[in-house]
Coordinates of C-alpha atoms and ligand atoms in Angstrom, one line a residue:
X1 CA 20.2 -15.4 46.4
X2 CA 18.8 -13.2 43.9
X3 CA 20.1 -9.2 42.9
X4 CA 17.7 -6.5 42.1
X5 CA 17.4 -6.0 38.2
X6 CA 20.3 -3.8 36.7
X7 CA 22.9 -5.1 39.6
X8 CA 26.3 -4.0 37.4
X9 CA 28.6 -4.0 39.9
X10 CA 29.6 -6.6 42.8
X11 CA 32.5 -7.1 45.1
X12 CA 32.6 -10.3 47.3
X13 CA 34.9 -10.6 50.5
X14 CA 35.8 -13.7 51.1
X15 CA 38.6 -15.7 53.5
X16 CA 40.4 -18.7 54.5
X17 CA 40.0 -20.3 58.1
X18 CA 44.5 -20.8 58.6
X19 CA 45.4 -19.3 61.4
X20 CA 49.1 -20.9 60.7
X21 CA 50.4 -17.5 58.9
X22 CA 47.0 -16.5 57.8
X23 CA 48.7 -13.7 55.8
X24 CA 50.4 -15.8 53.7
X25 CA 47.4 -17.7 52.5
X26 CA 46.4 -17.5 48.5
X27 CA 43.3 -17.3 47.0
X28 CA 41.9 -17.8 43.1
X29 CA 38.1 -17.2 42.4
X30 CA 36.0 -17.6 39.2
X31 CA 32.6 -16.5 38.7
X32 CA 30.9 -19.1 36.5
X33 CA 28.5 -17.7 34.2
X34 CA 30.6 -15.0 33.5
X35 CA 34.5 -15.8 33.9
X36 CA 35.9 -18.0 31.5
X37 CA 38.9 -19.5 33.6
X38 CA 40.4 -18.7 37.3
X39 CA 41.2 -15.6 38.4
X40 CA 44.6 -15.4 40.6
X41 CA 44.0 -13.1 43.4
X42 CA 47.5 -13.6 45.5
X43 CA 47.0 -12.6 49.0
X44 CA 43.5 -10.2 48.1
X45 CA 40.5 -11.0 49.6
X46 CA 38.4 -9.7 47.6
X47 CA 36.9 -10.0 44.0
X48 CA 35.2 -7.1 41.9
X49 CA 32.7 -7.3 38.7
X50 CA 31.4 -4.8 36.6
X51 CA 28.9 -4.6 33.8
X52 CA 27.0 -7.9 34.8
X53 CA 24.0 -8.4 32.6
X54 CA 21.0 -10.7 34.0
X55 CA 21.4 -14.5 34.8
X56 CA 22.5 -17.0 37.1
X57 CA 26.0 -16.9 38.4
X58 CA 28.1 -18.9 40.7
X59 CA 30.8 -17.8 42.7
X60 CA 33.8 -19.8 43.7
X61 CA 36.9 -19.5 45.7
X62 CA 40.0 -21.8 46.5
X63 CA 42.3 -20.9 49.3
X64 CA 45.9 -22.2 49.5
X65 CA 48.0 -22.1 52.9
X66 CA 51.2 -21.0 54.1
X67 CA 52.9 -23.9 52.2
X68 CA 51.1 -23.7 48.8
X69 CA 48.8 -26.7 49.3
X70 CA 45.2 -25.6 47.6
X71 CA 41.9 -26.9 48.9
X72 CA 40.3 -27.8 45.5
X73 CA 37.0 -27.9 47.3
X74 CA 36.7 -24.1 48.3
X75 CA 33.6 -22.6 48.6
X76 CA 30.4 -21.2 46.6
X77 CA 27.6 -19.1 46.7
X78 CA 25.1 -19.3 43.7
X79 CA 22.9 -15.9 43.4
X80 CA 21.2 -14.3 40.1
X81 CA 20.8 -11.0 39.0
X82 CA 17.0 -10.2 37.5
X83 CA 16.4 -9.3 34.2
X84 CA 15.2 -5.4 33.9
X85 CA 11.7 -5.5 31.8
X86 CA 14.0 -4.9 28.4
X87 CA 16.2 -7.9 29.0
X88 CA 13.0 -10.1 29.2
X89 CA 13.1 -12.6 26.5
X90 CA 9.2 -11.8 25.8
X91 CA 10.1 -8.0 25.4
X92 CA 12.5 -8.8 22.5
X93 CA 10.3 -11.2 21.2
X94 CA 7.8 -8.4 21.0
X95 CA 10.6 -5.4 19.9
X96 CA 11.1 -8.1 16.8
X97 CA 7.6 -9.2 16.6
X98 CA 6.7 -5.1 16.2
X99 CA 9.4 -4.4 13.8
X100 CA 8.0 -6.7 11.6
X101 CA 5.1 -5.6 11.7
X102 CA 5.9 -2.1 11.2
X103 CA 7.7 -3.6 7.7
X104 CA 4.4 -5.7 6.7
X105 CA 2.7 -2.6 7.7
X106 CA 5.0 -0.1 5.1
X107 CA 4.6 -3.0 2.6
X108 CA 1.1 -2.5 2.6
X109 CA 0.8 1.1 2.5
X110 CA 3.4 1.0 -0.4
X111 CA 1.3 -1.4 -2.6
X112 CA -1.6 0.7 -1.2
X113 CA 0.2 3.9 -3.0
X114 CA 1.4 2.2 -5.9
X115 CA -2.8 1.3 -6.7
X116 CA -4.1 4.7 -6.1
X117 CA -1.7 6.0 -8.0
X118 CA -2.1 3.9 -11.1
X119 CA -5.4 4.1 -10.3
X120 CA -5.0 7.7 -11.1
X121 CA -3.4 7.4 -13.9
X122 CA -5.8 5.4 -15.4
X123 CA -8.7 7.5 -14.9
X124 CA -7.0 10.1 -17.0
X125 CA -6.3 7.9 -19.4
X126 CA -9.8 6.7 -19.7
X127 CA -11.1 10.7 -19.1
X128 CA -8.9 11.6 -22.1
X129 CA -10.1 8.9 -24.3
X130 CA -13.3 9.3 -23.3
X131 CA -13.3 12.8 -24.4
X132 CA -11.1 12.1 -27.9
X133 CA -13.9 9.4 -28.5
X134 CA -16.7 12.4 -28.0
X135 CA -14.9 15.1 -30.5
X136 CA -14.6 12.7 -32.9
X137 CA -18.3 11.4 -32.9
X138 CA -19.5 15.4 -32.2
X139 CA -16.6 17.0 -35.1
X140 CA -15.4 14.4 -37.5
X141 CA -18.8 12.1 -37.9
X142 CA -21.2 15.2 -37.7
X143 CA -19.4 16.9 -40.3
X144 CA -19.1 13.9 -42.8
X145 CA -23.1 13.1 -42.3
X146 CA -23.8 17.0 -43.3
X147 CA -21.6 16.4 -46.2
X148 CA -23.3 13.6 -46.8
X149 CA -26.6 14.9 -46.7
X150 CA -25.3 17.8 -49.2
X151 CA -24.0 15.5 -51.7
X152 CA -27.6 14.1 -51.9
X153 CA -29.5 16.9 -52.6
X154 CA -26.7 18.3 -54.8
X155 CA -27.7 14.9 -57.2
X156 CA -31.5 16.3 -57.3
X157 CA -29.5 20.2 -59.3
X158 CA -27.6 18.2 -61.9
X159 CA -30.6 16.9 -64.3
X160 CA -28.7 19.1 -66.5
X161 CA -25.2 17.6 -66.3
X162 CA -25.8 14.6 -67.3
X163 CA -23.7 11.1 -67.0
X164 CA -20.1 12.6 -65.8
X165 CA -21.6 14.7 -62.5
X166 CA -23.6 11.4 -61.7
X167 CA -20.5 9.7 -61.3
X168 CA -18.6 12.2 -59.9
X169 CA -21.3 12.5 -57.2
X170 CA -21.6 9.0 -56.3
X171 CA -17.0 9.0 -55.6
X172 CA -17.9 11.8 -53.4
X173 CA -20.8 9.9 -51.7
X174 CA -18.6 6.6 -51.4
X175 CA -15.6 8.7 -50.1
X176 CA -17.6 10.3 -47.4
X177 CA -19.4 6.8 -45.8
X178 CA -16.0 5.2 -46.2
X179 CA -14.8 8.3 -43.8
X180 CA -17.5 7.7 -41.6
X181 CA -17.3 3.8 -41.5
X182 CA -13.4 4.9 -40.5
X183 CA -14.1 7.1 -38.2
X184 CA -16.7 4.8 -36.4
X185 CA -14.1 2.4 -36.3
X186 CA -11.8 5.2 -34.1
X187 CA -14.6 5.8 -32.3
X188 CA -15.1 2.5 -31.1
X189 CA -11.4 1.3 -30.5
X190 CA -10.8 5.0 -28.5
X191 CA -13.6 4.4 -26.3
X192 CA -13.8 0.1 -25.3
X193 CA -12.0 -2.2 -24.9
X194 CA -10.8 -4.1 -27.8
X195 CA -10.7 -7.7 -25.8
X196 CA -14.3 -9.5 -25.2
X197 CA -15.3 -9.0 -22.1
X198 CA -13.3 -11.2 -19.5
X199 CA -12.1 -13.7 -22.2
X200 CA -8.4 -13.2 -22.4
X201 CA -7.8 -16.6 -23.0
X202 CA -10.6 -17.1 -25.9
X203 CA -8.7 -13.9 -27.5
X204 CA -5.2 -14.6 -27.6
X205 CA -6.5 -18.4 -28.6
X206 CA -8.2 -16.8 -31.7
X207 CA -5.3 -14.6 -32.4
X208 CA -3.3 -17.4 -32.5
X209 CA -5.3 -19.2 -34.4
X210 CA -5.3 -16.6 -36.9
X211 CA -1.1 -16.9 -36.7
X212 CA -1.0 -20.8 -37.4
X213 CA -3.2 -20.3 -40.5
X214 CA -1.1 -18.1 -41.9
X215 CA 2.0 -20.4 -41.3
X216 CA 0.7 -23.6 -42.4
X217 CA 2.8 -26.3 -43.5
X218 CA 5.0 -28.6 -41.8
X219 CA 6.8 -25.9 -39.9
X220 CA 4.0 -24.6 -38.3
X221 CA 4.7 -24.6 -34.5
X222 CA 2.1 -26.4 -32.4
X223 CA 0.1 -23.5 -29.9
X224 CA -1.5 -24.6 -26.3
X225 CA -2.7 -22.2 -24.1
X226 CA -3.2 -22.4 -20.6
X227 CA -5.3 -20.9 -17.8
X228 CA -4.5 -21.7 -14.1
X229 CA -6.7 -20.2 -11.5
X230 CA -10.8 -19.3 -11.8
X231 CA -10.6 -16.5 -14.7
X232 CA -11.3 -12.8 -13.4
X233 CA -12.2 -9.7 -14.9
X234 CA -9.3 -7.5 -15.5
X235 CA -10.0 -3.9 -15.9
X236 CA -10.3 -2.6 -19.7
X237 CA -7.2 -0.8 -20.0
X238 CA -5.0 -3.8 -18.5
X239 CA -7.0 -6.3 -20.5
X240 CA -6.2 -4.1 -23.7
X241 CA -2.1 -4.3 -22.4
X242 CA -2.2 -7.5 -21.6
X243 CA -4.0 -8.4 -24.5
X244 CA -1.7 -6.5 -26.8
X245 CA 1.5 -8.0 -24.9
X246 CA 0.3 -11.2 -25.6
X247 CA -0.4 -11.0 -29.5
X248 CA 3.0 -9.1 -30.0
X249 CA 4.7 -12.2 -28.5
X250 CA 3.1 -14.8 -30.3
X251 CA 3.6 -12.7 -33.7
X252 CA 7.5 -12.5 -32.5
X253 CA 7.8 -16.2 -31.8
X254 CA 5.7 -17.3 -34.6
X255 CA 7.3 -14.9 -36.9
X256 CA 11.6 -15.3 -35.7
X257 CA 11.6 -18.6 -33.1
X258 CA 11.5 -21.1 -35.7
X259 CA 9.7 -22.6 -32.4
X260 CA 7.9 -26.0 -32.6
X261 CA 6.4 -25.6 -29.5
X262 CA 4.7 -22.3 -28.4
X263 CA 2.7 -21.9 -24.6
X264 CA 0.7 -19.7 -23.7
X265 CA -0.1 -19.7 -19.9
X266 CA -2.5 -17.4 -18.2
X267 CA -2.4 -17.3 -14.5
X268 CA -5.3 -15.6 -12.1
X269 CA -2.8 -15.9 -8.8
X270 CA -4.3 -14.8 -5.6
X271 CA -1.5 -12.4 -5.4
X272 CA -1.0 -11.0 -8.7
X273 CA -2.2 -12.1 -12.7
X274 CA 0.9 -13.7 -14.6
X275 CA 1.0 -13.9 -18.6
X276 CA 3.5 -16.4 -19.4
X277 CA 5.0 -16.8 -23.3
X278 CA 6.9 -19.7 -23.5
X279 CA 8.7 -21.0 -27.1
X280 CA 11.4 -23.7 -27.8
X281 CA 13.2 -21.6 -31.0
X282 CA 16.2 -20.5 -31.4
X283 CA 16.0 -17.8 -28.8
X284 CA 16.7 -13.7 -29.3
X285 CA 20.1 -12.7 -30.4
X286 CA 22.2 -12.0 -26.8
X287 CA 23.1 -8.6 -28.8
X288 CA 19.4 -8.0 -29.3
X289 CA 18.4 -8.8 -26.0
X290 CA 21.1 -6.5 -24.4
X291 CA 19.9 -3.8 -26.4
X292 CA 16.4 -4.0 -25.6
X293 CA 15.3 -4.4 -29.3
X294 CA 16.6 -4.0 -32.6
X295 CA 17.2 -0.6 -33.9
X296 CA 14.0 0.5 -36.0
X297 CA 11.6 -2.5 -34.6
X298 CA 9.8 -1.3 -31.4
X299 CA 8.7 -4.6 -30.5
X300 CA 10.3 -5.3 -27.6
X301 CA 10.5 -1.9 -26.2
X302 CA 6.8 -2.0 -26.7
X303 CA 6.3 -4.5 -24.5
X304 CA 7.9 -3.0 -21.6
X305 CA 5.9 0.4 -22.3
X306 CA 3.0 -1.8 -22.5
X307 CA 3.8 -3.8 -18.8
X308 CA 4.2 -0.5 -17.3
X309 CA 1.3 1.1 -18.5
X310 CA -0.1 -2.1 -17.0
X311 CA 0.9 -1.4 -13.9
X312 CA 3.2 -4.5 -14.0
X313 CA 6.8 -6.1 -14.4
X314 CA 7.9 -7.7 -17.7
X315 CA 10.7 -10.2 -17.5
X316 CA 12.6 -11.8 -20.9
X317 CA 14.3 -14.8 -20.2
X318 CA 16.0 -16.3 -23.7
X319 CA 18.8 -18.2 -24.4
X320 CA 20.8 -19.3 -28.0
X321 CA 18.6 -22.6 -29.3
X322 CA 16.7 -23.0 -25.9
X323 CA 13.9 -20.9 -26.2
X324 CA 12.4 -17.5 -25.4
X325 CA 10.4 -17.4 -22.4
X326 CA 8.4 -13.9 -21.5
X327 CA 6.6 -13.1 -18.2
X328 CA 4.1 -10.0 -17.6
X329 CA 3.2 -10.4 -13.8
X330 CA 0.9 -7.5 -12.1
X331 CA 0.1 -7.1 -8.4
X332 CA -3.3 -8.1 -7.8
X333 CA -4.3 -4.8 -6.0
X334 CA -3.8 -3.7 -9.9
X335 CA -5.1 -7.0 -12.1
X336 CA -8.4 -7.4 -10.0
X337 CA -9.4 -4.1 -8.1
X338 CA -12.0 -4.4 -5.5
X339 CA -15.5 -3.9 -7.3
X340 CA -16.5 -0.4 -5.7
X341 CA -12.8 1.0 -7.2
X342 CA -13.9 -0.8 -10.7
X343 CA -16.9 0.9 -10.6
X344 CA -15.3 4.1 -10.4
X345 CA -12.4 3.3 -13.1
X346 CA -14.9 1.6 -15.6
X347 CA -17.5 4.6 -15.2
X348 CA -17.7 6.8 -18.9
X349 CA -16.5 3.1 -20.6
X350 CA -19.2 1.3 -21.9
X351 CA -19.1 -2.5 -21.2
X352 CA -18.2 -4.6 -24.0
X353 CA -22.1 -6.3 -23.9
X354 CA -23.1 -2.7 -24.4
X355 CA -20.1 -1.8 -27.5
X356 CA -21.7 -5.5 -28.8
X357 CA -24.7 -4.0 -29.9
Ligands
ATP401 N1 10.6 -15.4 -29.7 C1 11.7 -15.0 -30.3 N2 12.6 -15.9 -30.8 C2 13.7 -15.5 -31.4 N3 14.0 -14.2 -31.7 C3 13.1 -13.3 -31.3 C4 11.9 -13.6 -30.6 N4 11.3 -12.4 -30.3 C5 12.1 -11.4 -30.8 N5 13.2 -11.9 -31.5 C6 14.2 -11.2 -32.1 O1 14.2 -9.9 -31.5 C7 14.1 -8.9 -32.5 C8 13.4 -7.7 -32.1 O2 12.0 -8.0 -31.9 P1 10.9 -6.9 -32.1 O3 9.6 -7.5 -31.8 O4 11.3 -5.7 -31.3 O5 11.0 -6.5 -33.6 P2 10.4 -7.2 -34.9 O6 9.5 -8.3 -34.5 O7 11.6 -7.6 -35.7 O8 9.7 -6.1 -35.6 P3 8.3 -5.3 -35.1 O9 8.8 -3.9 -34.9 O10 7.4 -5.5 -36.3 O11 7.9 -6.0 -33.9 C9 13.5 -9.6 -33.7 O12 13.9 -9.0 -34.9 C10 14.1 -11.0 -33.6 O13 15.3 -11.1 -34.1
MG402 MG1 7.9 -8.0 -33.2

């Protein structure tokens, strides 16, 4: 027998065929599928239920007679109550199926935000560059080229003044192209970026190069670095952090590890870029590493300024005579933005072929 869908309540009448002092006749039910033992019902003929849910149940009942002797037998009547459409096992399914969703779905337009707005950021950052890098070459180098220029003719008025103006005029005229070489120099840091052009790994490996000649001798730690993943082009500006991230560590473990061993692993992850410094010296003072630096070094602290102008997480792992081990990661939304976006951020930075020139 089967109930209608949202069938709460039930009450079954049931009896005993004893004519012999038919009042005196007992009766016990259970409902399997929902009673966990028998139900005494003395003389009653009747049994109630409330608040069933959907499934299959099966009633039974044992009758005794006059003089106490039960009929284990009895009887039963199987029957199940439908499920409403929100008891269904496929509409949970689905209720879970489109909760998680929905989360997938806020995780995505999270990491979605978190991109535009660094994206943001960084077209500030490159706008206000960008325009430092144009006052100084319209201000600072014009003006030093007029001076320039003025010195020169001033050399063609001093037939008269012999030896000591000469020399006087040729301090002024080395001051003013060592102010312009300088200058040119701010120029070109403020407005490119500093690291070749998708070579990360060829960069740090020459900076370290440049480290393990300056500690030769038998202490010198040995350097190996790594790249896992087909190499992509990082924007500029996270280039330059990374970049920068990765020098300061490898001066830091060259400089206090006392390391034999130093790694350098560079990883182009589907899901995000990882930078991994790895050394096997003595490790960072717990106190120092509590602290987040040492008072009057900015280091450290640098680093995590550096990660989050990045757009990603820095992690320092370190432990007394084990090792230091640093990890930059950044979410690859961030590390390798699709190319129309790149367009956009790179646009007012010239490329590196271009800064090459
Ligand atoms: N790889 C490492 N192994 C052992 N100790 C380290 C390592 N890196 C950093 N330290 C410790 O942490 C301290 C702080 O490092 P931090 O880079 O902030 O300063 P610094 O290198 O001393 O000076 P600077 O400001 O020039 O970087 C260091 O003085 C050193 O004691
Ligand atoms: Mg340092």
């Amino acid at each position: 027998m089967r109930l209608p869908a949202l069938t709460r309540e039930l009450q079954v009448d049931y009896t005993a065929l004893s004519l012999v002092d038919a009042e005196k006749n007992q009766f016990r039910y259970k409902l399997e599928g929902y009673d966990k033992g028998w139900q005494e019902a003395g003389t009653r003929r009747q049994a109630f239920y409330t608040n069933l849910g959907p499934g299959n149940y099966r009633i039974r009942v044992m009758a005794a007679n006059n003089s106490g002797v039960w009929n284990e037998a009895g009887a039963s009547l199987d029957f199940s109550v439908a499920p409403a459409y929100y008891q269904t096992t496929w509409f949970r399914g689905c209720v879970v199926l489109a909760f998680f969703a929905a989360l997938w779905g806020l995780h995505r337009y999270r990491l979605h935000q978190m991109a535009r707005v660094f994206n943001a950021r960084m077209e500030a950052r490159v706008g206000e560059r960008t325009r430092v890098a144009r006052d100084l070459h319209d201000t600072l180098l014009q003006s030093f080229q007029g001076v320039l220029l003025k010195f020169s003719t001033v050399k063609y008025l001093i037939h008269s003044r012999s030896d000591d103006a000469e020399e006087t005029l040729d301090r002024y005229i080395d001051q003013a192209r060592a102010a312009i070489t300088e200058g040119r120099d701010a120029v070109q840091g403020l407005r490119s970026s500093t690291v070749v052009a998708n070579d990360l790994a060829r960069a740090v490996t020459s900076f370290g190069q440049g480290l393990t000649a300056d500690h030769a001798g038998p202490d010198c730690p040995e350097l190996r670095v790594f790249v896992e993943g087909k190499s992509q082009d990082l924007p500029p500006l996270v280039r330059d952090e990374v970049y920068k991230i990765a020098c300061e560590c490898l001066r830091n473990a060259f400089r206090h590890a006392h390391a034999k061993r130093i790694e350098v692993q560079i990883g182009y992850e589907p899901r995000q870029f990882r930078l991994r410094l790895l050394d096997n010296g003595k490790g960072i003072d717990p106190e120092v590493l509590i602290a987040g630096g040492r008072a009057g070094h900015h280091g450290l602290p640098g680093l995590h300024e550096r990660a989050e102008l990045a757009g990603g997480k820095l992690s320092v792992w370190s432990q007394l005579n084990s090792g230091t081990e640093i990890e930059l990661t950044i979410p690859a939304a961030i590390a390798y933005p699709k190319p129309k976006t790149r367009a956009a951020k790179t646009a007012g930075v010239p490329s590196e072929r271009k800064r090459s020139e």
